[in-house]
mmCIF file of C-alpha atoms in Angstrom:
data_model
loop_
_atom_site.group_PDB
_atom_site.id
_atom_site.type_symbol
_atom_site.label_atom_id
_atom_site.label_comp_id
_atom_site.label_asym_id
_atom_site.label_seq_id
_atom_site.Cartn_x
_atom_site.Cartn_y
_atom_site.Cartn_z
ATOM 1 C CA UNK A 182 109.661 88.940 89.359
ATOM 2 C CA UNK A 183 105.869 90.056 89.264
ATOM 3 C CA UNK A 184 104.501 91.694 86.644
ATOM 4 C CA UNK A 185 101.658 93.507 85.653
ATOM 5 C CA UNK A 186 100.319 93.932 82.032
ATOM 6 C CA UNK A 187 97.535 95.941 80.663
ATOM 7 C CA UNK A 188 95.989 97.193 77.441
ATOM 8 C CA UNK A 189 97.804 100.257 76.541
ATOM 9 C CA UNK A 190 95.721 102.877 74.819
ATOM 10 C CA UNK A 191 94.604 105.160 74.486
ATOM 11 C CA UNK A 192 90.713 104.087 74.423
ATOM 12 C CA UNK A 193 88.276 106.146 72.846
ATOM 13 C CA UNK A 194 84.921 105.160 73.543
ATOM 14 C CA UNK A 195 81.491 107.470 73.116
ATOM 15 C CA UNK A 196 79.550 108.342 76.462
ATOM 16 C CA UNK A 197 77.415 105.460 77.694
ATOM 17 C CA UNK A 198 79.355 103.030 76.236
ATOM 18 C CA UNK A 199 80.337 99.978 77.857
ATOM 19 C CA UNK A 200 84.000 99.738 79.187
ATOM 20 C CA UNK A 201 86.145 96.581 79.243
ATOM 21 C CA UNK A 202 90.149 97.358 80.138
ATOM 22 C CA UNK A 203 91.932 94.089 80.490
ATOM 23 C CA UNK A 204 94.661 93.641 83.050
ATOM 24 C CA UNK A 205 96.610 90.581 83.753
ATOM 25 C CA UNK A 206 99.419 89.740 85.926
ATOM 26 C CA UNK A 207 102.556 87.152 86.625
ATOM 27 C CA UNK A 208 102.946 86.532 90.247
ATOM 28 C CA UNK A 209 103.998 83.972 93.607
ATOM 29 C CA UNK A 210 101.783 83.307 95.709
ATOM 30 C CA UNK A 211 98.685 85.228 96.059
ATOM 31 C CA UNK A 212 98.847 89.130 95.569
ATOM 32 C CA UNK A 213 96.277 92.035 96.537
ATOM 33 C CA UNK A 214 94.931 93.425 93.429
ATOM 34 C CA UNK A 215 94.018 97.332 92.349
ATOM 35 C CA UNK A 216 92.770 99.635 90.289
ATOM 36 C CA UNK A 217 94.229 103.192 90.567
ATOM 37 C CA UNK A 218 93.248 105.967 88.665
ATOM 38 C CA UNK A 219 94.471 109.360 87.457
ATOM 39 C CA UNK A 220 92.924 112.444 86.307
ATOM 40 C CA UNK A 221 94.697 115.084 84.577
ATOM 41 C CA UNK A 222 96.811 116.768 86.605
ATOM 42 C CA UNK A 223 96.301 114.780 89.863
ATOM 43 C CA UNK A 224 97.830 111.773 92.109
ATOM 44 C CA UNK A 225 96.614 108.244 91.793
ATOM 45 C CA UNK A 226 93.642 107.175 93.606
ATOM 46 C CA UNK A 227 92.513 103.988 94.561
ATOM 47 C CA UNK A 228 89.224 102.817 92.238
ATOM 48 C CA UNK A 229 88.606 99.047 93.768
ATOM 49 C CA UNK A 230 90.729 95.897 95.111
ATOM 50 C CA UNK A 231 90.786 92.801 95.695
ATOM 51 C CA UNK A 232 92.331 90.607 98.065
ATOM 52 C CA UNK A 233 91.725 86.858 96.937
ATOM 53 C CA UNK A 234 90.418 84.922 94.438
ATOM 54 C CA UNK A 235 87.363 85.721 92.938
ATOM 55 C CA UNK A 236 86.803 88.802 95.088
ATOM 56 C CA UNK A 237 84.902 91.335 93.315
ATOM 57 C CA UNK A 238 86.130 94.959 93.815
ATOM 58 C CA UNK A 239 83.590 97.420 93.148
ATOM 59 C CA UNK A 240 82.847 101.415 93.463
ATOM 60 C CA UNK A 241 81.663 104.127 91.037
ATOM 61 C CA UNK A 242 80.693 102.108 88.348
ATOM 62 C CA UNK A 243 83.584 100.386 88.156
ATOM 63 C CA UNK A 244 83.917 96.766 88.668
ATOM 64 C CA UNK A 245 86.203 94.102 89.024
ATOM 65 C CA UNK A 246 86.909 90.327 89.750
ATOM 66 C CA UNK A 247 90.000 88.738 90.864
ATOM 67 C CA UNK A 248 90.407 85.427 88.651
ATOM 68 C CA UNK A 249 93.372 83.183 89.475
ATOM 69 C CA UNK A 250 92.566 80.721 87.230
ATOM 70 C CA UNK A 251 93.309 83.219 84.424
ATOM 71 C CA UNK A 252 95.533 85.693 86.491
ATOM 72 C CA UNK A 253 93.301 88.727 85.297
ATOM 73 C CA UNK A 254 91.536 91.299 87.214
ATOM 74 C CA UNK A 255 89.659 93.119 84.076
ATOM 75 C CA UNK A 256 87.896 96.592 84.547
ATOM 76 C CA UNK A 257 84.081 96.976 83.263
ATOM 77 C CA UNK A 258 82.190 99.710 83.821
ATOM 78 C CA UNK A 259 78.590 99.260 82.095
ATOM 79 C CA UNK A 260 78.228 103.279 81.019
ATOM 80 C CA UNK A 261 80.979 105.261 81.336
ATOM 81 C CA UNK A 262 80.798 109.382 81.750
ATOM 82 C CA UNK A 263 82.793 111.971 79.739
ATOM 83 C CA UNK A 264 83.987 112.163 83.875
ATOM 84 C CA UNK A 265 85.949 109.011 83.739
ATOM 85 C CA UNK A 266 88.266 110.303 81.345
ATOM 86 C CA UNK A 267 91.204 109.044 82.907
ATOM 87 C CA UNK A 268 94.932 107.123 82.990
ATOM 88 C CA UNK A 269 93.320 103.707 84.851
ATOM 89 C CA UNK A 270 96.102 101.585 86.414
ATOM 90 C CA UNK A 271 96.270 97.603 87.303
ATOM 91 C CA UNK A 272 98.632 97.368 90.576
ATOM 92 C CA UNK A 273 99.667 94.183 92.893
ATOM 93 C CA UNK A 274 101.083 93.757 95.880
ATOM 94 C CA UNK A 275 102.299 90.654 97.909
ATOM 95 C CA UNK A 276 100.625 89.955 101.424
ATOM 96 C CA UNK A 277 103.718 90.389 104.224
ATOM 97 C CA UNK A 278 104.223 89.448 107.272
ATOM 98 C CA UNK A 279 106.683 92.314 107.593
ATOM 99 C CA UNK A 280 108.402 94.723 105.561
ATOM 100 C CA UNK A 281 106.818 97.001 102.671
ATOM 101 C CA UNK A 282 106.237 95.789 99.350
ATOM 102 C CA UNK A 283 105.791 98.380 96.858
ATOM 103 C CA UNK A 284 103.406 98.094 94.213
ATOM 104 C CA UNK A 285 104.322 96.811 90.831
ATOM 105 C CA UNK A 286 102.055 98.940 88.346
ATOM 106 C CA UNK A 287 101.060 98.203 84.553
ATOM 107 C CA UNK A 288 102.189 100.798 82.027
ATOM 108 C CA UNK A 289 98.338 102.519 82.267
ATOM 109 C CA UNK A 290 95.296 103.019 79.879
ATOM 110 C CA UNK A 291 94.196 106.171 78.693
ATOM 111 C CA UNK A 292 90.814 106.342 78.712
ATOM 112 C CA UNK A 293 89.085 109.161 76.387
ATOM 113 C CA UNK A 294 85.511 109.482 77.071
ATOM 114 C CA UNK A 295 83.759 111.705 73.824
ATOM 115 C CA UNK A 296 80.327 113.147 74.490
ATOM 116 C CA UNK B 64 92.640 117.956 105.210
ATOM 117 C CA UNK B 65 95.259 116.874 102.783
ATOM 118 C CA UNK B 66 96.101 113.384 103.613
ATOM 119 C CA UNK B 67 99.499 113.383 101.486
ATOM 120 C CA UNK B 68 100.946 116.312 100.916
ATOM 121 C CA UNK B 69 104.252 116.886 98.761
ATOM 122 C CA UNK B 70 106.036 119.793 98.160
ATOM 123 C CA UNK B 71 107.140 121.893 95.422
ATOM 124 C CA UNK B 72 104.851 120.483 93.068
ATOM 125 C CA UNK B 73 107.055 121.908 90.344
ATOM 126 C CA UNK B 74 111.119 121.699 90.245
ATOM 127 C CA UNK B 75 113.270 123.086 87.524
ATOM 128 C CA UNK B 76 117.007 122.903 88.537
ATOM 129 C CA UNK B 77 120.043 122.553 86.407
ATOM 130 C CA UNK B 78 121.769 119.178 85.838
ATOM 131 C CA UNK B 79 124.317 118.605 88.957
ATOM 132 C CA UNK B 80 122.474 120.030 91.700
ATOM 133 C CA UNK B 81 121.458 118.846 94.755
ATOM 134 C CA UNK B 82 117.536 119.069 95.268
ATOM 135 C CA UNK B 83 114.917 117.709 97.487
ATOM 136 C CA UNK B 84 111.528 116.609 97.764
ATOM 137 C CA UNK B 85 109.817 116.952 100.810
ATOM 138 C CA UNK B 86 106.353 114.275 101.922
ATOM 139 C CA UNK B 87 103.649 114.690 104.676
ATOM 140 C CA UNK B 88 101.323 112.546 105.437
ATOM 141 C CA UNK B 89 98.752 112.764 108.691
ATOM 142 C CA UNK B 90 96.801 109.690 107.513
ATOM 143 C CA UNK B 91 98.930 108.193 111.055
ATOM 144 C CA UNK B 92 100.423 105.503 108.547
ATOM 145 C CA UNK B 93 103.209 103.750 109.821
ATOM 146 C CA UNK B 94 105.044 103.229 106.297
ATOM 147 C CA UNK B 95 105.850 105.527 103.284
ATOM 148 C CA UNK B 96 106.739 105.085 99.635
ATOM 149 C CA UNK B 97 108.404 107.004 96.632
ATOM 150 C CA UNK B 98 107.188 106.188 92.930
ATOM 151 C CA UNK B 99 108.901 107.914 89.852
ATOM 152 C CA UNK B 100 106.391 108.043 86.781
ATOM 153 C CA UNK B 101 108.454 108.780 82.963
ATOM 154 C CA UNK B 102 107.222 110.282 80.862
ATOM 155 C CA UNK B 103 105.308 107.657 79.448
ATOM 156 C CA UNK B 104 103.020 107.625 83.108
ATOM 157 C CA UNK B 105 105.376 103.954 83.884
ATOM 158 C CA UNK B 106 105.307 104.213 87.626
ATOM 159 C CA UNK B 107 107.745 102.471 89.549
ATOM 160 C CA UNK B 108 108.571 102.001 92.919
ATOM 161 C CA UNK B 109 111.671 103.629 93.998
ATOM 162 C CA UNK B 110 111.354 103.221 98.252
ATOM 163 C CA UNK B 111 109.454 101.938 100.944
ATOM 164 C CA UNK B 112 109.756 102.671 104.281
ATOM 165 C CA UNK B 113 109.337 102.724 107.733
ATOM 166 C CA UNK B 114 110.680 102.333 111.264
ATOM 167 C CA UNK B 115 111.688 99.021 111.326
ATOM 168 C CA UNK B 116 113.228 98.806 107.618
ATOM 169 C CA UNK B 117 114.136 100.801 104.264
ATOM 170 C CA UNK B 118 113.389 98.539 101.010
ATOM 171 C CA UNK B 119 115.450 99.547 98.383
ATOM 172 C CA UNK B 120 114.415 99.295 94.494
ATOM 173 C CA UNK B 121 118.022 97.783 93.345
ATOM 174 C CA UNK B 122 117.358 99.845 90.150
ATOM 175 C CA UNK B 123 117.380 102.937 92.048
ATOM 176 C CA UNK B 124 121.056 105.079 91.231
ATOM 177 C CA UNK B 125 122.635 105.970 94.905
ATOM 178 C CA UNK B 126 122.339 109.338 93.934
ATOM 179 C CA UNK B 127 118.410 109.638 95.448
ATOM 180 C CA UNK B 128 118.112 108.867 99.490
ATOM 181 C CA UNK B 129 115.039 108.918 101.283
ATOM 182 C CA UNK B 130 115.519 110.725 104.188
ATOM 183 C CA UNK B 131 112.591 109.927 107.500
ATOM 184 C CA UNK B 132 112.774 112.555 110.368
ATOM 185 C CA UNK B 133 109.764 111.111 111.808
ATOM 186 C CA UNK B 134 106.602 108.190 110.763
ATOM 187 C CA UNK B 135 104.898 111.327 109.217
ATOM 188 C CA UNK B 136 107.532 112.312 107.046
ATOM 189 C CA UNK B 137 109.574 111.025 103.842
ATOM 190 C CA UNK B 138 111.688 113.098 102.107
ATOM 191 C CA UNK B 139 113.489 112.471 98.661
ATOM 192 C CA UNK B 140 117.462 114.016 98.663
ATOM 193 C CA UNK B 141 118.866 113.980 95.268
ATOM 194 C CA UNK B 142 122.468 114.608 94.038
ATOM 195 C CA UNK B 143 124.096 115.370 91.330
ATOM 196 C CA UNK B 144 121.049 115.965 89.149
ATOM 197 C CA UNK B 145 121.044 114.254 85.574
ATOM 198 C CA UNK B 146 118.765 114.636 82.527
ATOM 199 C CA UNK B 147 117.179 111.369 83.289
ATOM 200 C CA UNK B 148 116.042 112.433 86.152
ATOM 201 C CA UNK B 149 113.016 114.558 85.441
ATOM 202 C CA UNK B 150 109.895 112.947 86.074
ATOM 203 C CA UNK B 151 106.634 113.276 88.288
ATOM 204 C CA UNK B 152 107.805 111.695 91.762
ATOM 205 C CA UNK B 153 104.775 109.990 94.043
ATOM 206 C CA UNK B 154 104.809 110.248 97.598
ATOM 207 C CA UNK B 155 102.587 107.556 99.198
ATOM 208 C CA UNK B 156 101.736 106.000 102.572
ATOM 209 C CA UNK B 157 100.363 102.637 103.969
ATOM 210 C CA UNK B 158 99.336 101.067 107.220
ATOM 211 C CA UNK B 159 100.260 97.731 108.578
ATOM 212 C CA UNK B 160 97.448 95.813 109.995
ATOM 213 C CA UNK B 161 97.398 94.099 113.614
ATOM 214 C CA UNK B 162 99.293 90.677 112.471
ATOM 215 C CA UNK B 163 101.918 92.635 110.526
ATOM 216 C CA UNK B 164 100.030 91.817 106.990
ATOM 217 C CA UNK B 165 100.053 94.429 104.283
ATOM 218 C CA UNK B 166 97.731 94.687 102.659
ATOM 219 C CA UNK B 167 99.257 97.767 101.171
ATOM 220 C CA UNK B 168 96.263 99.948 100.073
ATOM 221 C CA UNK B 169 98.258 103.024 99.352
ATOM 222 C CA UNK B 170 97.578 106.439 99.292
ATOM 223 C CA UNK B 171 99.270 108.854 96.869
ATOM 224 C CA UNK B 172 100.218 112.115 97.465
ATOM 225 C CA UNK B 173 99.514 114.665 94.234
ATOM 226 C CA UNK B 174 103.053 114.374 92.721
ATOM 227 C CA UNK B 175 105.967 116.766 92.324
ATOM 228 C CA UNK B 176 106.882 116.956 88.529
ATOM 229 C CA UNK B 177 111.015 117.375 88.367
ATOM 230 C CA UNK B 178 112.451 119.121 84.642
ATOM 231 C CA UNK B 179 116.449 118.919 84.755
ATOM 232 C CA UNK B 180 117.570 121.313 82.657
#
């Protein structure tokens, strides 16, 4: 079955910092890629995707490139704010043509941002 | 403006009761989802659904049904309440595109954290 496997943390880093969380995954075929993210407190949100291969996803900050070769989709952000303080999740889904396939997560990295 | 909405966001019961969770969502999504996250934030997919099929995770005890009145609602029915059960339950929604292709960018509803007592 697919997989999904990230660097657990937590991460410490000092603001401005640059961030690197790896993510890689074990799947058929070609999957959609993600990035979720949750504050304290609060639902998931999507951060960035990607739908094929070497697709960057991008937004906030954040970026991230789909590489089959390697089956990664790594998260960098250059600078990162006390603000990102955050559980960041690597998710993948399978393109349908019907039904509803549920995304398969990784177990999360908590980020901890210090001033 | 809420686009997924869940409700109670907090549920204490006792173990063997019956409880439920109830999802909104007026994003006009045509498929929903329930996600249980333990207590060490592991999500999981529990359901998906919508009008043509329910997807079952094979993991999931028969004790939790999604129930669907209509596309804008999924509700979670549990029974017989155990221990295990407490965890922060995700509501989330989806659209199909034109061709039928999912490309399955989800969006979550805030959560409703279950303690079994």
């Amino acid at each position: 079955g697919d997989s999904v496997t990230q660097m657990e943390g937590p991460v410490t880093l000092s603001e401005e910092a640059f961030l690197t969380i790896n993510c890689t995954y074990t799947a058929t075929g070609y999957p959609s890629l993600f990035w979720y993210v949750q504050y304290p407190g609060e639902g998931l949100q999507l951060l960035l995707k990607a739908t094929k291969a070497d697709d960057k996803g991008s937004n906030k900050g954040f970026e991230a490139t789909y590489r089959k070769e390697t089956t990664s989709f790594h998260l960098e952000k250059g600078s990162v704010q006390v603000s990102d303080s955050a559980v960041y999740f690597c998710a993948l889904t399978h393109r349908s043509g019907g039904g509803a396939d549920g995304l398969t997560f990784g177990k999360g990295t908590h980020l901890i941002i210090q001033p | 403006d809420t686009a997924v909405s869940q409700t109670p966001k907090y549920l204490v019961t006792q173990m063997g009761n019956d409880k439920s969770i109830k999802c909104e969502q007026n994003l006009g999504h045509d498929t929903m989802y329930w996600y249980k996250q333990d207590s060490k934030k592991f999500l999981k997919i529990m359901f998906s659904y919508n009008n043509k099929e329910l997807i079952i995770n094979e993991t999931v005890p028969n004790r939790f049904s999604p129930k669907s009145p209509d596309k804008a609602h999924l509700n979670l029915h549990i029974n017989s309440l155990e221990l295990g059960d407490s965890a922060v339950y995700f509501c989330a929604s989806s659209s199909t595109g034109a061709s039928g292709q999912h490309y399955n960018e989800q969006f979550f509803g805030p959560g409703t954290r279950l303690t079994v007592l």
